Short mmCIF file of C-alpha atoms and ligand atoms in Angstrom, two decimals:
data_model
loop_
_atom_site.label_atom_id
_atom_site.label_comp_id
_atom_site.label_asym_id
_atom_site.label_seq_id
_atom_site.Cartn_x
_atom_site.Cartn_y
_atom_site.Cartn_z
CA UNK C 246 24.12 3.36 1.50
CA UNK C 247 22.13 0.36 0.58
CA UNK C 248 19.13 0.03 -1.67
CA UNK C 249 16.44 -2.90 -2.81
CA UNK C 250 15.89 -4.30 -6.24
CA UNK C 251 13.02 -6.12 -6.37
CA UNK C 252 11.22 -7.82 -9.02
CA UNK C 253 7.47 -7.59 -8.62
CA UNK C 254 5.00 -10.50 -9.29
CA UNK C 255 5.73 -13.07 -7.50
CA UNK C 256 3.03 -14.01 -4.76
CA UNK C 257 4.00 -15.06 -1.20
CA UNK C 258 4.03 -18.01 -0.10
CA UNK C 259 5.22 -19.78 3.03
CA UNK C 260 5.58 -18.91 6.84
CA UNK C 261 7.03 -16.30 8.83
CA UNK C 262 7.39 -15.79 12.58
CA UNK C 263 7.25 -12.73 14.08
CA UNK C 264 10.17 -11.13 15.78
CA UNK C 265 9.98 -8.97 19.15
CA UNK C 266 8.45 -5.32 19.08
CA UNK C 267 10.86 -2.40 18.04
CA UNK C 268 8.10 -0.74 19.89
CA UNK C 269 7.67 -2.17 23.20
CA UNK C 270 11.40 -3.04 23.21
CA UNK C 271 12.57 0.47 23.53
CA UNK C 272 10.91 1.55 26.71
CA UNK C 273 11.31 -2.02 27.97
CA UNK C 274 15.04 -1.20 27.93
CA UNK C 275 15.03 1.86 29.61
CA UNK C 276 13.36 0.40 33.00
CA UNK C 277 16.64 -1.18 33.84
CA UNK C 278 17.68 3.05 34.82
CA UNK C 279 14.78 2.41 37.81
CA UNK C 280 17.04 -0.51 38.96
CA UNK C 281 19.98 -1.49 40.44
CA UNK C 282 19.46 -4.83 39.64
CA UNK C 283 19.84 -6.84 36.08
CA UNK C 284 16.93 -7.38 33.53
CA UNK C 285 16.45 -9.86 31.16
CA UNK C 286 14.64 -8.99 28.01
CA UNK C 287 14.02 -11.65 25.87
CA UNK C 288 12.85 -11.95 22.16
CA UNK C 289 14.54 -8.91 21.81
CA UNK C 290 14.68 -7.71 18.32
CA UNK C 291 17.89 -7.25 16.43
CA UNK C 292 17.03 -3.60 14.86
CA UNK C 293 19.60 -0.32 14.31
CA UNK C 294 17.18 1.67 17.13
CA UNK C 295 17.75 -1.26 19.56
CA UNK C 296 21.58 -0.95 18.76
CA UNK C 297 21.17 2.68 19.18
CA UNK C 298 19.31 2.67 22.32
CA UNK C 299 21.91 -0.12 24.02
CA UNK C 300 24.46 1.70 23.55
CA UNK C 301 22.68 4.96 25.07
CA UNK C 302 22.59 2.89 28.02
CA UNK C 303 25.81 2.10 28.01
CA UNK C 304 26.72 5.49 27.96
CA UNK C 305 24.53 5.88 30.93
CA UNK C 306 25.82 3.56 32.73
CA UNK C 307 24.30 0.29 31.90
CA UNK C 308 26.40 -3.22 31.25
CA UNK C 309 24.55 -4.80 28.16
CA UNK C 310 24.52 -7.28 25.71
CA UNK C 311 22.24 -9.07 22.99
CA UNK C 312 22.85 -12.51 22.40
CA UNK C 313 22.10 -14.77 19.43
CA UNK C 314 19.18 -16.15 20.91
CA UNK C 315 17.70 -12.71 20.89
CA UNK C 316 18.39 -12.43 24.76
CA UNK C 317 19.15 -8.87 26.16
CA UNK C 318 20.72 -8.03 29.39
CA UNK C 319 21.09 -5.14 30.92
CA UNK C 320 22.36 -3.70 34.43
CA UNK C 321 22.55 -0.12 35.47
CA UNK C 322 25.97 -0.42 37.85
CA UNK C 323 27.31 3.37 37.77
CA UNK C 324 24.19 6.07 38.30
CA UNK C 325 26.32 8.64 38.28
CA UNK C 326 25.92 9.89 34.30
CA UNK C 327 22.59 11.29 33.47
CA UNK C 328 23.24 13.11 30.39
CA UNK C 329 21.75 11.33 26.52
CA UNK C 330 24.26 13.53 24.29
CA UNK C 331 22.55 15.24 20.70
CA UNK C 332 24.63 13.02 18.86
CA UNK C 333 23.14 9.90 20.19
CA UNK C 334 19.44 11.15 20.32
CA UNK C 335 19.58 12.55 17.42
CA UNK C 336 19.49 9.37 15.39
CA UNK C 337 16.32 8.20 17.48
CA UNK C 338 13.85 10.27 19.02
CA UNK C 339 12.88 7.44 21.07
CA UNK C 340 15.96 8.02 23.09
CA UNK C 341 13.53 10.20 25.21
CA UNK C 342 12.25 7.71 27.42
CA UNK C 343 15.21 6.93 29.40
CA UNK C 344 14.13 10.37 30.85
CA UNK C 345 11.29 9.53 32.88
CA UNK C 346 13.39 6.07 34.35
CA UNK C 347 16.15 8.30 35.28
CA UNK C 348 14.88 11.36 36.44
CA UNK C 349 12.99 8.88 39.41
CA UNK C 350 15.76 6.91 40.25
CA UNK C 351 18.89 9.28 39.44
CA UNK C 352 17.05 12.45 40.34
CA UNK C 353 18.26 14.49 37.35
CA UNK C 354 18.21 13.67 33.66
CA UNK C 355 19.30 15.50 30.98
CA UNK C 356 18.25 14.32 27.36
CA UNK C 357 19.08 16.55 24.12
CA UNK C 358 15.57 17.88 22.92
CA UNK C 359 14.51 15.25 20.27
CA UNK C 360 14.53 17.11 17.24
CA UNK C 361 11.56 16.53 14.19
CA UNK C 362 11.82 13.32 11.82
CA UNK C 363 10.14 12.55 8.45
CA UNK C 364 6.45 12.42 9.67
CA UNK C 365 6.48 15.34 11.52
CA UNK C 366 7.14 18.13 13.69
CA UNK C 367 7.00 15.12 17.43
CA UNK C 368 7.03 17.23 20.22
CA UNK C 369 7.63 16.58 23.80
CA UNK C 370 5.43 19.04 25.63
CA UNK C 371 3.11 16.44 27.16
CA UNK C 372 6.28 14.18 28.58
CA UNK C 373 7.49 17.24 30.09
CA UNK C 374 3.89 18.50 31.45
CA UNK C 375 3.50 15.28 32.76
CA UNK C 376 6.50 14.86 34.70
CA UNK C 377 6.42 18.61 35.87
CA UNK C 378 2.78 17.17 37.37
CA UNK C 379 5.20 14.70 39.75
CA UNK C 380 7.13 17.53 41.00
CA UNK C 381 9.98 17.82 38.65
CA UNK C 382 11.58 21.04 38.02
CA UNK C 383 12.03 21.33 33.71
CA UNK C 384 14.39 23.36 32.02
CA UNK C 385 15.60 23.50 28.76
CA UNK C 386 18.52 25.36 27.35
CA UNK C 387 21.01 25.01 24.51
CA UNK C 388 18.83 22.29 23.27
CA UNK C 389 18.85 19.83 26.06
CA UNK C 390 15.75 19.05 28.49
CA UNK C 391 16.93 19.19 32.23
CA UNK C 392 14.74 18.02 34.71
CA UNK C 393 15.25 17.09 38.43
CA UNK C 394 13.28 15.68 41.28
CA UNK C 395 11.83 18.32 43.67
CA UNK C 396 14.17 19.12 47.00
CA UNK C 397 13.85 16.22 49.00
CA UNK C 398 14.93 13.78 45.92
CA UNK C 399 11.45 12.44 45.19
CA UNK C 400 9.01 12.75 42.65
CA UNK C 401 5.68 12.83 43.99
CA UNK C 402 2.34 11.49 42.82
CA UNK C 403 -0.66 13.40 41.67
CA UNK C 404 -2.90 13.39 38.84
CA UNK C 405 -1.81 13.85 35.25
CA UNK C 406 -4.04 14.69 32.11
CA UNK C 407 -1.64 13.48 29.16
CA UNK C 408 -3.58 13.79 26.07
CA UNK C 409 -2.70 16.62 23.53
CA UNK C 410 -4.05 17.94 19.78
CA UNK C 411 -3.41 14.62 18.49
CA UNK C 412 -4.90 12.13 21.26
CA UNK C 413 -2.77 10.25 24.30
CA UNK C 414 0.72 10.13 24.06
CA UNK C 415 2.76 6.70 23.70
CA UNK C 416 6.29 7.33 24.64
CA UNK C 417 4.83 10.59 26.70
CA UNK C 418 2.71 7.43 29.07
CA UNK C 419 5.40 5.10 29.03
CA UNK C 420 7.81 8.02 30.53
CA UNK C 421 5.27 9.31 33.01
CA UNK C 422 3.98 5.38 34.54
CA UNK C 423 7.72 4.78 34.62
CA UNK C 424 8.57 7.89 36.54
CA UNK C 425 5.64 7.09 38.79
CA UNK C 426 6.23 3.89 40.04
CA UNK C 427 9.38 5.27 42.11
CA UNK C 428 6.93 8.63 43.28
CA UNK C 429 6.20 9.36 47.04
CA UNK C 430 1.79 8.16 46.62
CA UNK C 431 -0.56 7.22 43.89
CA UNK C 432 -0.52 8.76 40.57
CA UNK C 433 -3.12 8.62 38.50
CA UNK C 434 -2.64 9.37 34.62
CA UNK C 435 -5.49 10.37 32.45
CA UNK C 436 -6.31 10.17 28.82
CA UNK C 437 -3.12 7.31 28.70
CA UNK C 438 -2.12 5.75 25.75
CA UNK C 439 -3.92 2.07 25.30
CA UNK C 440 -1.44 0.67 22.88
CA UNK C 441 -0.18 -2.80 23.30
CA UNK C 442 3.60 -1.58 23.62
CA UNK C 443 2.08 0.16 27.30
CA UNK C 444 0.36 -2.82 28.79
CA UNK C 445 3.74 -4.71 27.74
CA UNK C 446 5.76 -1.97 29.90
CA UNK C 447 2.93 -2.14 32.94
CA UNK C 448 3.83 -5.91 32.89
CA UNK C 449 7.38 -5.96 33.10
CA UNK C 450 7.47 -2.91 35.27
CA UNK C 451 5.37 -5.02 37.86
CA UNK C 452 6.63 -7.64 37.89
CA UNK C 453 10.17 -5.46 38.84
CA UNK C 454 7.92 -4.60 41.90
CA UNK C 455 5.57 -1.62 40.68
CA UNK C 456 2.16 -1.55 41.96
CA UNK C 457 0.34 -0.70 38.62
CA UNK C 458 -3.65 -0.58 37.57
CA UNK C 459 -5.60 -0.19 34.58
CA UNK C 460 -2.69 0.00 31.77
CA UNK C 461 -4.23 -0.44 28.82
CA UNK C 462 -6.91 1.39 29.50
CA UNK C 463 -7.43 5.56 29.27
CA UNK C 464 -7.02 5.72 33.25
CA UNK C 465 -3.67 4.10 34.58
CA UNK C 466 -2.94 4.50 38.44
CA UNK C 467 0.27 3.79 40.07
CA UNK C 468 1.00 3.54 43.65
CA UNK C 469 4.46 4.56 44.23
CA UNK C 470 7.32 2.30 45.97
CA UNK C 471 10.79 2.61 47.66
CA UNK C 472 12.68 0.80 45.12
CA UNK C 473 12.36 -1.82 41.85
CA UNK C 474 13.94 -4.92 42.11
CA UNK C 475 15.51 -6.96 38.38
CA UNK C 476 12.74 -8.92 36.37
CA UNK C 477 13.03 -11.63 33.19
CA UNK C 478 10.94 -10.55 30.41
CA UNK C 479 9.78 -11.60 27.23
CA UNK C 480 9.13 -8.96 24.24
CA UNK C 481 5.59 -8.46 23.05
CA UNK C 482 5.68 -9.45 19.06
CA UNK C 483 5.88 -6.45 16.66
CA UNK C 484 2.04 -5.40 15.85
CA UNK C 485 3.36 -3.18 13.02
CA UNK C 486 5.96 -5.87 11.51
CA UNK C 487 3.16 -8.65 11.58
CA UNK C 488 0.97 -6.26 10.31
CA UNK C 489 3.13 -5.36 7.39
CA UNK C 490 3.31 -8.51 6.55
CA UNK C 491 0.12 -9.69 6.26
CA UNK C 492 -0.65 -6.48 3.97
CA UNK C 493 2.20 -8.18 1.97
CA UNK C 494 -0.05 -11.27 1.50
CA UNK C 495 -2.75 -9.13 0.05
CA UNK C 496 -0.76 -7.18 -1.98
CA UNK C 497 1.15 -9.97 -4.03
CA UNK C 498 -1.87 -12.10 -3.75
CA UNK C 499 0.32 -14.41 -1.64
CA UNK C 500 -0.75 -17.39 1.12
CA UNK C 501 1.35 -16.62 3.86
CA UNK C 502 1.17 -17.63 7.78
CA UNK C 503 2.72 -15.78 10.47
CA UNK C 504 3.48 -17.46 13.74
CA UNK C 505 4.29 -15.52 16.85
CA UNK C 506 1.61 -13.33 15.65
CA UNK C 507 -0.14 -10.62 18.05
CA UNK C 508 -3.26 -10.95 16.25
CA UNK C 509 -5.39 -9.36 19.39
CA UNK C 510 -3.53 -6.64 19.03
CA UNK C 511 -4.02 -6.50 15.23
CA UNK C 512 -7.78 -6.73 15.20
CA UNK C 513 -8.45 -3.11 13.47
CA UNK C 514 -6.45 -4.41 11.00
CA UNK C 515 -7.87 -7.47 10.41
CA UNK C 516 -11.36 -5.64 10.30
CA UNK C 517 -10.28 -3.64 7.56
CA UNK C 518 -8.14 -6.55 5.52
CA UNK C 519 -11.50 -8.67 5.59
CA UNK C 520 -13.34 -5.64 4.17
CA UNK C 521 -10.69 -4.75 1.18
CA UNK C 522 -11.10 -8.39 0.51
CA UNK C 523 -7.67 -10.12 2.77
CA UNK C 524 -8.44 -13.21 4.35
CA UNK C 525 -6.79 -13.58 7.94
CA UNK C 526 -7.66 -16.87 9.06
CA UNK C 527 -6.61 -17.57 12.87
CA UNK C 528 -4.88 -20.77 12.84
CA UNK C 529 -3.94 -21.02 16.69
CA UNK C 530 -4.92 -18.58 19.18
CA UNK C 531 -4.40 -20.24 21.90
CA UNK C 532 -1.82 -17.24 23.05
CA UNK C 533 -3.94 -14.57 21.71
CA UNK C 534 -0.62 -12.16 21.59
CA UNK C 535 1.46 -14.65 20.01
CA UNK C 536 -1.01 -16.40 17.55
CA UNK C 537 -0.54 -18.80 14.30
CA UNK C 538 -2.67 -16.96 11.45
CA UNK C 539 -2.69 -17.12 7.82
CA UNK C 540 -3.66 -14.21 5.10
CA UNK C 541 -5.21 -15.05 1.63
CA UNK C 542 -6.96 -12.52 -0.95
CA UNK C 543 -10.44 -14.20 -1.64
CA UNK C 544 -10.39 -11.99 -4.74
CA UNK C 545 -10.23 -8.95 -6.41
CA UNK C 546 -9.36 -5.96 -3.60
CA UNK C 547 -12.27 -3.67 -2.52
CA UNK C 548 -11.67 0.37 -2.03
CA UNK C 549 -11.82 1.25 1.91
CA UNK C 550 -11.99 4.44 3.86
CA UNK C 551 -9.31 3.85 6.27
CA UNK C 552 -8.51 6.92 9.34
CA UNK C 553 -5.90 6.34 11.74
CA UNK C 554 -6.87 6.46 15.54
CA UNK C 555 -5.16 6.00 18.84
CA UNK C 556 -4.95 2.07 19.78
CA UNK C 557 -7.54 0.22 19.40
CA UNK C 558 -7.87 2.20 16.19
CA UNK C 559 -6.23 1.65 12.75
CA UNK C 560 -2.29 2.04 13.46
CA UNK C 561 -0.70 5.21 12.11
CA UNK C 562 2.12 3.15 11.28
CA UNK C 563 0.35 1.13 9.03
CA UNK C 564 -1.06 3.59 6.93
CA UNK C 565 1.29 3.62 3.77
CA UNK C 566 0.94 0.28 4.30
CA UNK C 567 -2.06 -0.08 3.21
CA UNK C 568 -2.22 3.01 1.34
CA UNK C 569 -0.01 0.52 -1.06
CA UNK C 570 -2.61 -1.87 -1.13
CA UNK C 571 -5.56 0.03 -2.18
CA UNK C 572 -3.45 1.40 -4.92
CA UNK C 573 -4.88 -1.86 -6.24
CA UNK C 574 -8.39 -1.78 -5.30
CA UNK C 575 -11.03 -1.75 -7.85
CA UNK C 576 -12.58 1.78 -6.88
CA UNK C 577 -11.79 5.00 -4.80
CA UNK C 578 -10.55 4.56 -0.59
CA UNK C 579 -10.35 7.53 1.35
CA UNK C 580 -7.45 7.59 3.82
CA UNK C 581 -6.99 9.93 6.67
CA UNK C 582 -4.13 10.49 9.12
CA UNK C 583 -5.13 11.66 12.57
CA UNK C 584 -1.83 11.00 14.48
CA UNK C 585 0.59 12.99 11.70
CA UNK C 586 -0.62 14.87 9.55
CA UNK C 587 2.43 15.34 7.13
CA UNK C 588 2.74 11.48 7.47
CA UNK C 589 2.57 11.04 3.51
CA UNK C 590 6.14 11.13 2.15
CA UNK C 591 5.43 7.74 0.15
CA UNK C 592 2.43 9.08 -1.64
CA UNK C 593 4.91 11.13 -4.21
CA UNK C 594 7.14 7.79 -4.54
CA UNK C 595 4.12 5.74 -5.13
CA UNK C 596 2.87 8.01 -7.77
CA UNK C 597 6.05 7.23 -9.41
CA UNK C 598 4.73 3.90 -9.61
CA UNK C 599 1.40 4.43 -11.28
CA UNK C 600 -1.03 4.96 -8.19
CA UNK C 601 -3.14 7.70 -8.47
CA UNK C 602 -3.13 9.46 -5.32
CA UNK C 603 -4.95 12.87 -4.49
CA UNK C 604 -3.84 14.56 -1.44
CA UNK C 605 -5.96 16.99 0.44
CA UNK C 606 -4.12 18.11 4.13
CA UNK C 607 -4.58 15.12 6.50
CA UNK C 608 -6.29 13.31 3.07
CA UNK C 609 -5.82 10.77 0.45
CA UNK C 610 -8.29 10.04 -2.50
CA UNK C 611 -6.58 6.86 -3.34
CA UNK C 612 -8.39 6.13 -6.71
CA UNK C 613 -7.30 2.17 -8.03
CA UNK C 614 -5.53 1.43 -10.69
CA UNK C 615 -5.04 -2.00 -12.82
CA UNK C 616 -1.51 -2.72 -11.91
CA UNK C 617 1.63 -0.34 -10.80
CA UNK C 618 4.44 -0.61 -12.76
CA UNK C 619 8.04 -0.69 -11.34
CA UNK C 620 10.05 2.32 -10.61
CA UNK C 621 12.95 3.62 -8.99
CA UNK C 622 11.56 5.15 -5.54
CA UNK C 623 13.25 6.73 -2.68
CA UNK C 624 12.72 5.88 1.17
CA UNK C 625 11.89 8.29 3.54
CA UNK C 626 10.64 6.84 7.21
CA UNK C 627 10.31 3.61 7.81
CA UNK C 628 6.74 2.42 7.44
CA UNK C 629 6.55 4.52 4.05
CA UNK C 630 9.75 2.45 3.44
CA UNK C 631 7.75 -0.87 3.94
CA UNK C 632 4.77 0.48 1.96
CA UNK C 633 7.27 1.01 -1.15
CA UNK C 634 8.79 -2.78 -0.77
CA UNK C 635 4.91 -4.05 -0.75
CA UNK C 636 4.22 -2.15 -4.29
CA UNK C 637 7.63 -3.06 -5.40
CA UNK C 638 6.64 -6.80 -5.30
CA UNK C 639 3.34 -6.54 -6.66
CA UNK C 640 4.34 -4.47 -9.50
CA UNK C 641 5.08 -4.82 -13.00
CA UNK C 642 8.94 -4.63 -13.44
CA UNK C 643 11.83 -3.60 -11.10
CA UNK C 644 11.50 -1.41 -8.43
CA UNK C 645 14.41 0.14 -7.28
CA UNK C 646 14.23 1.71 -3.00
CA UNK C 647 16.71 3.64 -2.13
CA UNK C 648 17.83 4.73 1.32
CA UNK C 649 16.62 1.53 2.75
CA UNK C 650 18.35 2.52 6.23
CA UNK C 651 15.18 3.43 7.03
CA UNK C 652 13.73 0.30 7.15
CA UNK C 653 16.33 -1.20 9.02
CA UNK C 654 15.60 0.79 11.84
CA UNK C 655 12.58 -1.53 12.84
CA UNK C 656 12.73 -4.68 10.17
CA UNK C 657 15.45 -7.18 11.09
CA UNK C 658 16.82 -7.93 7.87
CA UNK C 659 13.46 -7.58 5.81
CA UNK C 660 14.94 -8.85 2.40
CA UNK C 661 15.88 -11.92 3.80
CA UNK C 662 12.41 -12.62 5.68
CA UNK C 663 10.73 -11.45 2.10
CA UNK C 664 12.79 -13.58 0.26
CA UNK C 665 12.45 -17.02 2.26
CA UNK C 666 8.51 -16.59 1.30
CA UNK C 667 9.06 -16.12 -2.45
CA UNK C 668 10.31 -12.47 -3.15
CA UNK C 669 12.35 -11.69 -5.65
CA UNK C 670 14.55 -9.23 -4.08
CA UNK C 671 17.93 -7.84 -3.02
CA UNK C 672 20.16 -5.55 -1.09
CA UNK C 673 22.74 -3.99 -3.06
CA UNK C 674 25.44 -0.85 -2.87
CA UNK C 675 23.43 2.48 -3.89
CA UNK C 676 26.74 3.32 -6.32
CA UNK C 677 25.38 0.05 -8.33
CA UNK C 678 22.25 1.35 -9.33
CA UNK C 679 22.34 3.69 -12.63
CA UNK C 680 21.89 6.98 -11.70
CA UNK C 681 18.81 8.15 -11.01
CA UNK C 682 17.26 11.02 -13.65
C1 LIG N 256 5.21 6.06 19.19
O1 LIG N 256 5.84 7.30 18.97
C2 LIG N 256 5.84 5.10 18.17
N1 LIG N 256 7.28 5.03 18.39
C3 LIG N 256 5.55 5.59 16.75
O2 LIG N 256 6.08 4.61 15.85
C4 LIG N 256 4.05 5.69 16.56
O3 LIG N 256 3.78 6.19 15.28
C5 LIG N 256 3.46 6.63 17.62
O4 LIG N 256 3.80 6.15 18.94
C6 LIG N 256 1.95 6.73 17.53
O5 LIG N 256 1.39 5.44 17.69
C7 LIG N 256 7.77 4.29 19.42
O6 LIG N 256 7.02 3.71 20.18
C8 LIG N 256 9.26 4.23 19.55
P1 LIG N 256 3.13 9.85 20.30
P2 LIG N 256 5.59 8.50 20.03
O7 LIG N 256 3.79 10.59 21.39
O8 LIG N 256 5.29 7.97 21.37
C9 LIG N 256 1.77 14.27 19.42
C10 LIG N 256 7.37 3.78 14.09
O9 LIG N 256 7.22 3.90 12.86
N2 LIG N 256 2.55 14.60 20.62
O10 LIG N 256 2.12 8.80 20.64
O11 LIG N 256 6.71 9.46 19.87
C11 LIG N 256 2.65 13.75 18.28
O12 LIG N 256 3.19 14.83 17.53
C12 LIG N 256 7.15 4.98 14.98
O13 LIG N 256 7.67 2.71 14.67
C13 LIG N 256 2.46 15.89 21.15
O14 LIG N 256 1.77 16.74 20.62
O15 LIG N 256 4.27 9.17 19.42
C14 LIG N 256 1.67 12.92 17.49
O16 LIG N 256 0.92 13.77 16.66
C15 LIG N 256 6.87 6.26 14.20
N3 LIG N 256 3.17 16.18 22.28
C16 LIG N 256 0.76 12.32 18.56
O17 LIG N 256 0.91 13.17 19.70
C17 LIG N 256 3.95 15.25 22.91
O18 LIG N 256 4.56 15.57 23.95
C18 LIG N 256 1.14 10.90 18.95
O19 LIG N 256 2.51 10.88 19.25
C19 LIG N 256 4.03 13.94 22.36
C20 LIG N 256 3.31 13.65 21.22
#
């Protein structure tokens, strides 16, 4: 397994462009299952879950590739396997939404029950509600979902309430609208997720044929149609990657700008950079979604009480983030995670480094400190992974992460990108590093 050594310090400086959404990328790829025709994604990110989830697809049927240019293509020629094995969802829970796409089109699906990851428990209740709401008869034994269109081969439209404990659902919408667009009349899905990732989806799925309203909004409606045809496509930038990275400009101090950027997609983060004292200056907007910007600290970083929300609200998958950064501010934040709970594996790993962190259930009393001082940390998921590379290079000393396949999951060779702006880190063989004590 590989780890990070990085060598904090050093501020960023330089430019980065943003690479295609991990995100919207995954449910992109599983609306060629509603087709028999090819579809072209491009800006397609180079990521282990997009490896993962191409060569579900394949195993369902699909021709695919991934070119250097970042161009995907994919073409569902033999519908006759409907099965996503344990061994393949198992490694990435977002293998669920190839249900939805081939439960309309197929008729059946069966998809190994997703099991729990680092942040939490992630059910599948409200996917299953809401497809059970088009007709489909749901099953589940020896740890598989089953689900098949009603007699008569057809979903069929109605209306779906699809929020749960936790607010709307993101894969749990992108399964349902997909579903819907091959249903017999209109659907009309309630308490949808807003996110950025779903209005991507609506697009492409339309312009495949669907006949889709209000995506992006709370209230989507589809009207159902007789078939999809192929469609050409071009990724949404990664929200959470850009994100990540302009954190990284606080954190180190830097002067970075980020091209490709989805800054109106950003803009609860950029409320609360501006307030903790991060500059993000827009550059070129002339593409609001795929914006020039550039992030500078004015000066010392300001303590911020930060909750995670649903889209537009601050991104859960931001939060250790900048849970890193406020280690550094000059005062107390209060951070609270209403998505997952449990999401605080990096708050342990960060202590290591110095922060002073006080966790109450769904709460952090981040209290700042002068500097954090380097460490060797473990990763756990993948944003809490990125939040441990930001300390890392703004502490004193080496910082060690272990585990760092978590990161690759969703950032495309991140010590690279880090590096060409000024980092001073490296991937190296976990047996190099001295033991840890
Ligand atoms: C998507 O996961 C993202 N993953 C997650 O990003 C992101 O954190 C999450 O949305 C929330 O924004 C992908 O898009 C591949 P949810 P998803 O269904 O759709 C509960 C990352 O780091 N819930 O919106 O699986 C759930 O437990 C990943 O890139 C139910 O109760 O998340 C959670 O508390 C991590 N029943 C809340 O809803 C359900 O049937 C939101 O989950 C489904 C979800």
């Amino acid at each position: 397994m590989d780890a990070f050594v990085i060598e904090g310090g050093t501020p960023l400086k330089g430019s980065l462009r943003v690479n295609g959404s991990k995100n919207a990328a995954l449910p992109l790829m599983a609306t060629a299952l509603l087709t028999d025709e090819p579809v072209v994604l491009r800006n397609a990110p180079r990521l282990a879950d997009i490896a993962n989830m191409r060569r579900l697809l394949h195993e369902l049927g699909c021709d695919e590739s991934h070119d250097d240019e970042g161009v995907m293509r994919l073409h569902s020629v033999d519908p006759s396997g409907s099965h996503a094995r344990y061994d393949i969802v198992r490694t990435m829970r977002a293998s669920i939404c190839v249900l939805g796409p081939m439960l309309a089109k197929r008729g059946e699906a069966r998809v190994s029950m997703p099991g729990g990851c680092a942040i939490g428990e992630r059910p599948v209740d409200l996917h299953l509600r809401g497809l059970e709401a088009l007709g489909a008869r749901v099953t589940l034994s020896a740890g598989d979902i089953h689900v098949a269109t009603p007699p008569g081969g057809r979903l069929i439209g109605s209306h779906v309430f699809l929020g749960g404990a936790f607010g709307p659902t993101v894969l749990g919408t992108a399964n349902v609208m997909s579903a819907a667009t091959l249903a017999k009349g209109t659907t009309v899905i309630e308490s949808a997720a807003c996110e950025p990732e779903i209005t991507d989806l609506a697009k492409l799925l339309t312009s495949m044929g669907a006949k889709i309203e209000g995506a992006g909004s709370p209230r989507i409606t589809v009207h159902g149609v007789e078939s999809l045809g192929g469609a050409d496509h071009q990724v949404l930038p990664d929200r959470i990657e850009a994100g990540t990275y302009l954190i990284a400009a606080g954190i180190t101090d830097g002067d970075l700008e980020l091209t490709n950027c989805p800054l109106d997609a950003l803009l609860a983060l950029k409320d609360h950079l501006d307030r903790a004292g991060v500059c993000v200056e827009v550059i070129d907007d002339t593409d609001p979604l795929r914006a020039t910007v550039r992030a500078t600290r004015r000066n010392g970083l300001e303590p911020l009480t930060v909750t995670t929300h649903p889209h537009p609200g601050f991104p859960t998958d931001l939060q250790a983030q900048m849970m890193s950064l406020l280690t550094l501010a000059s005062g107390n934040s209060v951070i609270t995670e209403r998505i997952f709970p449990e999401r605080f594996l990096h708050v342990a790993e960060l202590s290591r480094m110095g922060a002073r962190l006080f966790r109450q259930g769904p709460t952090v009393v981040v209290s700042g400190v002068e500097k954090l001082v380097g460490a060797p940390v473990m990763a756990s998921d993948l944003r809490a992974s990125a939040g441990l590379i930001l300390a890392g290079m703004a502490a004193e000393g080496t910082t060690t992460v272990r585990r760092v396949y978590h990161l690759d999951r969703g950032y495309e060779r991140m010590e690279r990108t880090l590096e060409s702006v000024g980092a001073k880190i490296k991937r190296v063989d976990e047996r190099e590093l001295p033991m840890m004590d």
